[in-house]
Amino acid sequence: MKVLAICIGVDNAGNFTKLDNAINDATSINEVFKSFDYDTRLYQDISMNEWIALSQELNTNLKNYDAFIFFYAGHGIEVAGENYLTFQETCQDQEGKAYYDRYSIKLSEILELEKTNLGITKIIIVDACRDNPRGVRGIQAQEFAPIATPRGTLIAFSTTSGEKAADGGFEKNSAYTGTLVQHLKSNTSIQAESLFKKVRQSVYSLTQGKKVTWEHTSLINEFFFQKPLPIEVDFGYPNMYINDSSYDYSDQQIQDVIILFKTADWYSQRDAIEAFLLIQAQRLLPNEKFIIGRWLVRAYSNGTFKAKNILDENIVTFLVSYREVDNKNHLLNGMLFELYFNEFGQFRFASENIDVSNILIELRNNKLFDQSFQYLNGLLMSYSDKLLYYPITSNNNLPVSLDVLAEEEEHWLEGKQQIIYSINSQAKDITEGVIAIIGSSIGSKIQFEKLLTTFNIPQNLIMLNSNIPLHEIEIRRKVEGLDIQDNWDF
């Protein structure tokens, strides 16, 4: 995701009271965003000419980004129903709105800038009007004027309307920016609304309940403040256990077992599992358990009854017997890995078998296997934007909401059908991906939900929001007003 972050700090604005930490705040937040690999711009005591040049540039180039963040620390004022942020030349106690239109940043101007870029996520963060000599946000009012939030925008303020914001309170930063920076640094990946709620809780505590932050939001897409991920994922095991083509059969203890597994023959895979079960668990090395776990999942997907018996009937007891003394479970690590990665160690959007996916993902709620799901979490962080369901987060038991647009159609042979032409997850159209994985001839709503579990979503968490009741379902893509069906039956 390509993100532009503009960070402005103004300590010295005209004849306003000098601030001590506004520039520190902008600098601190800029450093965090730079560490996230965002394109960043830092302005200290921004001048009128600098702002004019910047706003013109944003008008031209903002469309080239997926998200835009605007951070401001300094004095904020309200005049005649308009919200203003000061820059270097701004003075207070001036008569008339025309002065502030020219010598300050209009918040509405930033919002207008964003209205012309509706396709991107926009986040405005204002830590403003601190130590105003009048002790309020505005020169002529007790609070910022009402704000209309454009679609796809979140506006975050450091104080509740009408309250004065603190210039200090967190080391070299304000209490607001200091906690914001701390939460950003402490979380590898955090959703925007969740971040600001955590900041509100921290500010409330640090100011002993005197300050409460607030936000306006009309975000449609989920936005995550996310640290850059390594180009190569550390899978935690040597490459030959990740990429099957490089497996060299150097594990004398299991080499014959792997040979039998690789035949992909039911009976040979049955013999492989029986040979594996004869080896005492404590004799198996972590790498050996990992690759056997992968092959057990493949054997299950291949229909090998021995694998199905183990996973269907006594999976918990079976896995517990292979735990290490430190509670790691390399066998389960391999099984979970196989759900999301193919034989070459490449990420795949969906698992190859619905039943085994349901069995293994259900283990996320069993404390005995926490370490294996932590291992999985570390792998999937690099692919979080490709997942419909994240198996280990604080929200891993919340519904997975899929928004479905459908039309009813009379079929000459089958009667009424519901034709789905759009499937969306968090306002992102995933119709093409769904068709590619599960096809277009679906059947009933229950069958649709079951097929969707191939994306490693627990079936009981799938929530379909449809504009019409769904019964007999088919998926078709709409291209320029025409329906194009994928798998026609002639």
Short mmCIF file of N, CA, C and O in Angstrom, two decimals, residues 179-231:
data_model
loop_
_atom_site.label_atom_id
_atom_site.label_comp_id
_atom_site.label_asym_id
_atom_site.label_seq_id
_atom_site.Cartn_x
_atom_site.Cartn_y
_atom_site.Cartn_z
N THR A 179 1.31 9.27 23.23
CA THR A 179 0.67 7.96 23.29
C THR A 179 0.38 7.42 21.89
O THR A 179 0.46 6.21 21.66
N LEU A 180 0.06 8.31 20.96
CA LEU A 180 -0.16 7.88 19.58
C LEU A 180 1.11 7.24 19.02
O LEU A 180 1.07 6.15 18.43
N VAL A 181 2.24 7.89 19.22
CA VAL A 181 3.52 7.35 18.76
C VAL A 181 3.82 6.01 19.44
O VAL A 181 4.24 5.04 18.80
N GLN A 182 3.57 5.95 20.74
CA GLN A 182 3.86 4.73 21.49
C GLN A 182 3.03 3.55 20.98
O GLN A 182 3.54 2.44 20.81
N HIS A 183 1.74 3.78 20.74
CA HIS A 183 0.88 2.70 20.26
C HIS A 183 1.27 2.28 18.84
O HIS A 183 1.21 1.08 18.50
N LEU A 184 1.66 3.22 18.01
CA LEU A 184 2.10 2.87 16.66
C LEU A 184 3.36 2.02 16.70
O LEU A 184 3.50 1.05 15.95
N LYS A 185 4.29 2.38 17.57
CA LYS A 185 5.54 1.63 17.67
C LYS A 185 5.33 0.24 18.27
O LYS A 185 6.05 -0.71 17.93
N SER A 186 4.35 0.13 19.16
CA SER A 186 4.17 -1.11 19.91
C SER A 186 3.38 -2.16 19.15
O SER A 186 3.39 -3.33 19.52
N ASN A 187 2.68 -1.76 18.10
CA ASN A 187 1.83 -2.69 17.36
C ASN A 187 2.40 -2.90 15.97
O ASN A 187 2.61 -1.95 15.22
N THR A 188 2.65 -4.16 15.64
CA THR A 188 3.14 -4.47 14.30
C THR A 188 2.12 -4.08 13.25
O THR A 188 2.45 -3.60 12.18
N SER A 189 0.85 -4.29 13.56
CA SER A 189 -0.23 -3.92 12.65
C SER A 189 -1.46 -3.62 13.48
O SER A 189 -1.84 -4.40 14.34
N ILE A 190 -2.06 -2.44 13.25
CA ILE A 190 -3.23 -2.07 14.04
C ILE A 190 -4.22 -1.29 13.16
O ILE A 190 -3.83 -0.43 12.38
N GLN A 191 -5.49 -1.65 13.30
CA GLN A 191 -6.55 -1.01 12.52
C GLN A 191 -6.80 0.41 13.04
O GLN A 191 -6.65 0.67 14.23
N ALA A 192 -7.15 1.34 12.14
CA ALA A 192 -7.19 2.76 12.47
C ALA A 192 -8.11 3.08 13.64
O ALA A 192 -7.70 3.73 14.61
N GLU A 193 -9.37 2.64 13.58
CA GLU A 193 -10.28 2.95 14.67
C GLU A 193 -9.83 2.35 15.99
O GLU A 193 -9.97 2.95 17.05
N SER A 194 -9.26 1.14 15.92
CA SER A 194 -8.75 0.51 17.14
C SER A 194 -7.59 1.30 17.72
O SER A 194 -7.47 1.45 18.95
N LEU A 195 -6.74 1.81 16.86
CA LEU A 195 -5.61 2.62 17.32
C LEU A 195 -6.09 3.82 18.11
O LEU A 195 -5.63 4.07 19.23
N PHE A 196 -7.03 4.57 17.56
CA PHE A 196 -7.44 5.81 18.21
C PHE A 196 -8.24 5.55 19.49
O PHE A 196 -8.24 6.37 20.40
N LYS A 197 -8.89 4.40 19.55
CA LYS A 197 -9.55 4.05 20.81
C LYS A 197 -8.51 3.78 21.90
O LYS A 197 -8.67 4.21 23.05
N LYS A 198 -7.43 3.08 21.53
CA LYS A 198 -6.36 2.83 22.50
C LYS A 198 -5.72 4.14 22.95
O LYS A 198 -5.39 4.32 24.13
N VAL A 199 -5.52 5.06 22.00
CA VAL A 199 -4.95 6.35 22.34
C VAL A 199 -5.88 7.10 23.30
O VAL A 199 -5.44 7.70 24.28
N ARG A 200 -7.18 7.06 23.05
CA ARG A 200 -8.15 7.73 23.92
C ARG A 200 -8.06 7.18 25.35
O ARG A 200 -8.08 7.94 26.32
N GLN A 201 -7.96 5.87 25.47
CA GLN A 201 -7.86 5.26 26.79
C GLN A 201 -6.59 5.71 27.51
O GLN A 201 -6.61 6.02 28.71
N SER A 202 -5.47 5.78 26.78
CA SER A 202 -4.20 6.18 27.39
C SER A 202 -4.23 7.65 27.79
O SER A 202 -3.76 8.00 28.89
N VAL A 203 -4.74 8.50 26.93
CA VAL A 203 -4.81 9.93 27.25
C VAL A 203 -5.70 10.17 28.46
O VAL A 203 -5.39 10.96 29.36
N TYR A 204 -6.81 9.49 28.50
CA TYR A 204 -7.73 9.61 29.64
C TYR A 204 -7.02 9.24 30.94
O TYR A 204 -7.16 9.92 31.96
N SER A 205 -6.23 8.16 30.90
CA SER A 205 -5.52 7.73 32.10
C SER A 205 -4.40 8.69 32.48
O SER A 205 -4.25 9.07 33.65
N LEU A 206 -3.61 9.13 31.49
CA LEU A 206 -2.46 9.98 31.76
C LEU A 206 -2.87 11.37 32.26
O LEU A 206 -2.13 12.01 33.00
N THR A 207 -4.05 11.83 31.83
CA THR A 207 -4.51 13.15 32.28
C THR A 207 -5.50 13.04 33.43
O THR A 207 -6.16 14.01 33.77
N GLN A 208 -5.60 11.82 33.99
CA GLN A 208 -6.50 11.56 35.12
C GLN A 208 -7.95 11.97 34.80
O GLN A 208 -8.64 12.58 35.61
N GLY A 209 -8.35 11.63 33.60
CA GLY A 209 -9.72 11.85 33.18
C GLY A 209 -10.04 13.26 32.74
O GLY A 209 -11.20 13.57 32.42
N LYS A 210 -9.04 14.13 32.65
CA LYS A 210 -9.29 15.52 32.29
C LYS A 210 -9.42 15.71 30.77
O LYS A 210 -10.01 16.67 30.32
N LYS A 211 -8.81 14.81 29.99
CA LYS A 211 -8.83 14.93 28.54
C LYS A 211 -9.43 13.67 27.91
O LYS A 211 -9.09 12.56 28.31
N VAL A 212 -10.30 13.89 26.95
CA VAL A 212 -10.88 12.78 26.19
C VAL A 212 -10.77 13.11 24.72
O VAL A 212 -11.29 14.14 24.27
N THR A 213 -10.08 12.28 23.98
CA THR A 213 -9.93 12.50 22.54
C THR A 213 -11.21 12.11 21.82
O THR A 213 -12.06 11.42 22.37
N TRP A 214 -11.35 12.52 20.56
CA TRP A 214 -12.54 12.14 19.82
C TRP A 214 -12.25 12.08 18.33
O TRP A 214 -11.27 12.65 17.84
N GLU A 215 -13.09 11.34 17.63
CA GLU A 215 -12.93 11.15 16.19
C GLU A 215 -14.27 11.26 15.46
O GLU A 215 -15.31 10.94 16.02
N HIS A 216 -14.19 11.72 14.24
CA HIS A 216 -15.28 11.57 13.26
C HIS A 216 -14.78 10.55 12.25
O HIS A 216 -13.64 10.64 11.80
N THR A 217 -15.60 9.59 11.86
CA THR A 217 -15.14 8.63 10.88
C THR A 217 -16.23 8.27 9.88
O THR A 217 -17.40 8.11 10.24
N SER A 218 -15.81 8.17 8.63
CA SER A 218 -16.67 7.63 7.58
C SER A 218 -15.86 6.63 6.75
O SER A 218 -16.09 6.46 5.56
N LEU A 219 -14.86 6.00 7.42
CA LEU A 219 -14.04 5.02 6.73
C LEU A 219 -14.90 3.88 6.21
O LEU A 219 -15.78 3.38 6.92
N ILE A 220 -14.64 3.47 5.01
CA ILE A 220 -15.34 2.33 4.41
C ILE A 220 -14.40 1.13 4.37
O ILE A 220 -14.71 0.05 4.85
N ASN A 221 -13.21 1.33 3.81
CA ASN A 221 -12.21 0.26 3.81
C ASN A 221 -11.50 0.21 5.16
O ASN A 221 -11.34 1.23 5.82
N GLU A 222 -11.08 -0.99 5.56
CA GLU A 222 -10.25 -1.11 6.75
C GLU A 222 -8.88 -0.53 6.43
O GLU A 222 -8.30 -0.80 5.38
N PHE A 223 -8.35 0.28 7.35
CA PHE A 223 -6.99 0.79 7.18
C PHE A 223 -6.16 0.35 8.37
O PHE A 223 -6.55 0.54 9.52
N PHE A 224 -5.00 -0.24 8.08
CA PHE A 224 -4.09 -0.69 9.12
C PHE A 224 -2.80 0.11 9.07
O PHE A 224 -2.19 0.23 8.00
N PHE A 225 -2.43 0.69 10.21
CA PHE A 225 -1.09 1.24 10.34
C PHE A 225 -0.17 0.02 10.50
O PHE A 225 -0.25 -0.69 11.50
N GLN A 226 0.68 -0.22 9.53
CA GLN A 226 1.40 -1.47 9.51
C GLN A 226 2.88 -1.25 9.21
O GLN A 226 3.23 -0.54 8.27
N LYS A 227 3.72 -1.84 10.02
CA LYS A 227 5.15 -1.75 9.81
C LYS A 227 5.53 -2.53 8.55
O LYS A 227 4.89 -3.52 8.21
N PRO A 228 6.58 -2.08 7.85
CA PRO A 228 6.98 -2.80 6.64
C PRO A 228 7.40 -4.22 6.97
O PRO A 228 7.98 -4.49 8.02
N LEU A 229 7.10 -5.10 6.06
CA LEU A 229 7.39 -6.51 6.29
C LEU A 229 8.62 -6.94 5.50
O LEU A 229 8.90 -6.38 4.45
N PRO A 230 9.36 -7.89 5.98
CA PRO A 230 10.55 -8.32 5.25
C PRO A 230 10.18 -8.90 3.90
O PRO A 230 9.11 -9.49 3.72
N ILE A 231 11.06 -8.72 2.93
CA ILE A 231 10.82 -9.24 1.59
C ILE A 231 10.71 -10.76 1.63
O ILE A 231 9.88 -11.38 0.98
#
